[in-house]
């Protein structure tokens, strides 16, 4: 009698546990998956990739979900906070908060995705506030992004959001879902768990752009196409995709040059660079329209589009101009086995001189400055990042379009919430921005100095109004200089963070 009573109680408990799952299974994904972007591995394939002999040990249940996923979120809120009461914060971090953090495996299948994915990362000031004195081995992270502003080419910090100025941000929550309501509900529950132990410093609400613009950044170009394939994670390496050792992105893993000196609790974490990059879309469009090329055989519109495409290195569709130099090719754009398969070199073309030929793609194009491919001989090593940003802010209004000018209304600010992951900021984002993007002589060894990257480049220390010269953009006269006298992208600042492995949340970080 007693035994069957217990059985009934257990049965009811099991039933009610089944009836009220931790979260309702999802029917739609948190992620977008445009044809132009690389696909994510299936959970089965990712597991297999994780046990190949060279990379055994990538623990995808411990690596936070945002790091290896790329630019694929539908909605994402970045909530920047300071810690007021470390003891309370730590007690919540090790329990309630840790249980909400989403790992990589969970994001790979719709059925295992939570309603809202939650990731967390800490600045150096945040680690210090938590009493963690370990040296993570990254100088940029240690001093914070504010100290780096001049080096990055920001025209002073006058355009910086006040919250980013200094080192007052201790951490950031990254909340991703398919609806704004889900994201906001998750934020409310985090805030109720943490109470007054934290204070909000700043927030940025990102969203994939609507309709056919999904996956495109605000200037209209498809983004997130060329991302590194990660050994131990990516199953099918696409043609032209750079393959990197996991340690180029993940601290303490194979290929991290500082692997042996990292604190052991950091293994599987990654440095997260956040930049709020405002985009002046009407100004960009106006500049492009005013500088339409005059390539024979193209219509006026095609010549205008070609100029814009030559600033980026890809058409708006995502098709690379190195393979489609005169007209857009949407079939090429949407075929991820072909849209990254180029090197800028064309030995098959009789008389092609690599040091001077910019017929297909200018040396200064954004994608060439940030990944020079054959310009460096072979694929560069050590300077890759995983981009995981998302557009923020509303679409351009009719009033802005007709004025050809961005509104000064803060509610209409738009841009890219830029996120880059790497195991070494000096070799990843910082190197790319400083040594390549902002260096007017890079790519070295070319007959005409390319100038800075037209999208995000600016010589360090130059004032906001200094025109930036680029060349190569006119295929008929590659030596012709264009003086970019408008800022297309304005840095509103950012911070450097460390996205720890989930296990550390109940270990060192809350000790
Ligand atoms: C508002 C600012 C930015 C805009 C509008 C922008 C836009 C784009 C676009 C349209 C692409 C081509 C699509 C693709 O290959 O994924 C691209 C690629 C890329 N961008 Fe940016 N980007 C911005 C900021 C940055 C920053 C700050 C960095 C790093 C310093 C960066 C690094 C890269 C890299 C590494 C690639 C891939 C190059 C390749 O592998 O071929 N971008 N970006």
Coordinates of C-alpha atoms and ligand atoms in Angstrom, one line a residue, residues 36-38 71 152 215-228 240-242 273 275-280 284 312-316 318 339-340 342 344 366-373 379-380 383-387 392 414-420 428-434 436-437 453 455-457 488-490, ligand 1:
X36 CA 25.1 33.6 -48.7
X37 CA 26.4 32.8 -45.2
X38 CA 28.2 29.6 -44.1
X71 CA 26.4 37.1 -37.6
X152 CA 42.0 52.7 -33.3
X215 CA 21.6 39.6 -43.1
X216 CA 22.5 42.9 -44.8
X217 CA 24.1 45.7 -42.8
X218 CA 22.7 49.2 -43.0
X219 CA 24.6 50.3 -46.2
X220 CA 22.7 47.4 -47.8
X221 CA 25.5 44.9 -48.2
X222 CA 25.1 41.2 -47.2
X223 CA 27.3 40.6 -44.2
X224 CA 28.7 37.6 -42.3
X225 CA 29.7 35.8 -45.5
X226 CA 33.4 35.2 -45.0
X227 CA 34.0 33.7 -41.6
X228 CA 36.9 31.4 -40.6
X240 CA 38.0 29.9 -50.1
X241 CA 37.2 29.8 -46.4
X242 CA 40.2 30.4 -44.1
X273 CA 35.5 43.2 -28.8
X275 CA 32.2 48.5 -31.0
X276 CA 29.1 50.7 -31.5
X277 CA 29.7 51.8 -35.1
X278 CA 27.2 54.4 -36.2
X279 CA 26.5 54.3 -40.0
X280 CA 25.7 57.5 -41.9
X284 CA 27.1 57.1 -47.8
X312 CA 33.4 47.1 -50.0
X313 CA 34.7 44.4 -52.4
X314 CA 31.3 42.8 -52.7
X315 CA 28.0 43.7 -54.3
X316 CA 25.0 44.4 -52.1
X318 CA 27.2 39.5 -51.4
X339 CA 31.0 33.2 -53.1
X340 CA 34.2 33.1 -51.0
X342 CA 38.7 33.8 -54.7
X344 CA 42.4 38.5 -55.7
X366 CA 37.0 46.7 -47.1
X367 CA 37.2 43.0 -47.5
X368 CA 40.7 43.2 -49.0
X369 CA 42.0 45.4 -46.2
X370 CA 40.6 43.1 -43.6
X371 CA 41.6 39.8 -45.3
X372 CA 44.3 40.3 -47.9
X373 CA 44.2 36.6 -49.1
X379 CA 46.4 32.8 -46.1
X380 CA 47.5 35.0 -43.2
X383 CA 44.9 37.7 -37.7
X384 CA 41.5 36.2 -37.9
X385 CA 38.4 37.1 -36.0
X386 CA 34.9 35.6 -35.7
X387 CA 32.4 38.5 -36.4
X392 CA 21.1 48.3 -34.6
X414 CA 21.7 53.3 -36.7
X415 CA 24.8 51.2 -37.3
X416 CA 26.5 48.0 -36.6
X417 CA 26.8 46.6 -33.1
X418 CA 30.2 45.2 -34.0
X419 CA 31.3 42.1 -32.1
X420 CA 34.5 40.2 -32.8
X428 CA 43.0 40.0 -34.0
X429 CA 40.8 43.1 -34.0
X430 CA 43.5 45.6 -33.0
X431 CA 45.9 44.4 -35.6
X432 CA 43.3 44.5 -38.3
X433 CA 42.2 48.0 -37.5
X434 CA 45.6 49.5 -36.8
X436 CA 45.8 47.1 -42.1
X437 CA 42.6 49.2 -42.1
X453 CA 39.8 51.3 -45.7
X455 CA 34.4 52.1 -44.7
X456 CA 36.1 51.9 -41.3
X457 CA 39.6 53.3 -41.9
X488 CA 30.4 57.0 -43.3
X489 CA 31.1 55.2 -40.0
X490 CA 31.4 57.0 -36.7
Ligands
LIG1 C1 29.9 49.7 -39.8 C2 31.1 49.1 -40.0 C3 31.2 47.9 -40.9 C4 30.5 47.6 -42.0 C5 29.4 48.3 -42.6 C6 31.1 46.3 -42.5 C7 30.6 45.7 -43.6 C8 31.2 44.5 -44.1 C9 30.7 43.8 -45.2 C10 29.5 44.2 -46.1 C11 31.5 42.7 -45.4 C12 31.4 41.7 -46.5 C13 30.6 40.4 -46.1 C14 31.4 39.4 -45.5 O1 32.4 38.9 -46.1 O2 31.1 38.9 -44.4 C15 32.5 42.7 -44.4 C16 33.5 41.8 -44.2 C17 34.5 41.9 -43.2 N1 34.6 42.9 -42.3 FE1 33.4 44.5 -42.1 N2 32.1 46.0 -41.7 C18 32.3 46.9 -40.7 C19 33.2 46.9 -39.7 C20 34.3 46.1 -39.6 C21 35.3 46.2 -38.6 C22 35.4 47.2 -37.5 C23 36.2 45.1 -38.8 C24 37.4 44.8 -38.1 C25 38.3 45.7 -37.8 C26 35.7 44.4 -40.0 C27 36.2 43.3 -40.5 C28 35.7 42.5 -41.5 C29 36.3 41.3 -42.0 C30 37.4 40.5 -41.4 C31 35.5 40.8 -43.1 C32 35.7 39.6 -43.9 C33 36.7 39.8 -44.9 C34 36.9 38.5 -45.7 O3 37.2 37.5 -45.0 O4 36.8 38.5 -46.9 N3 34.5 45.0 -40.4 N4 32.3 43.8 -43.6

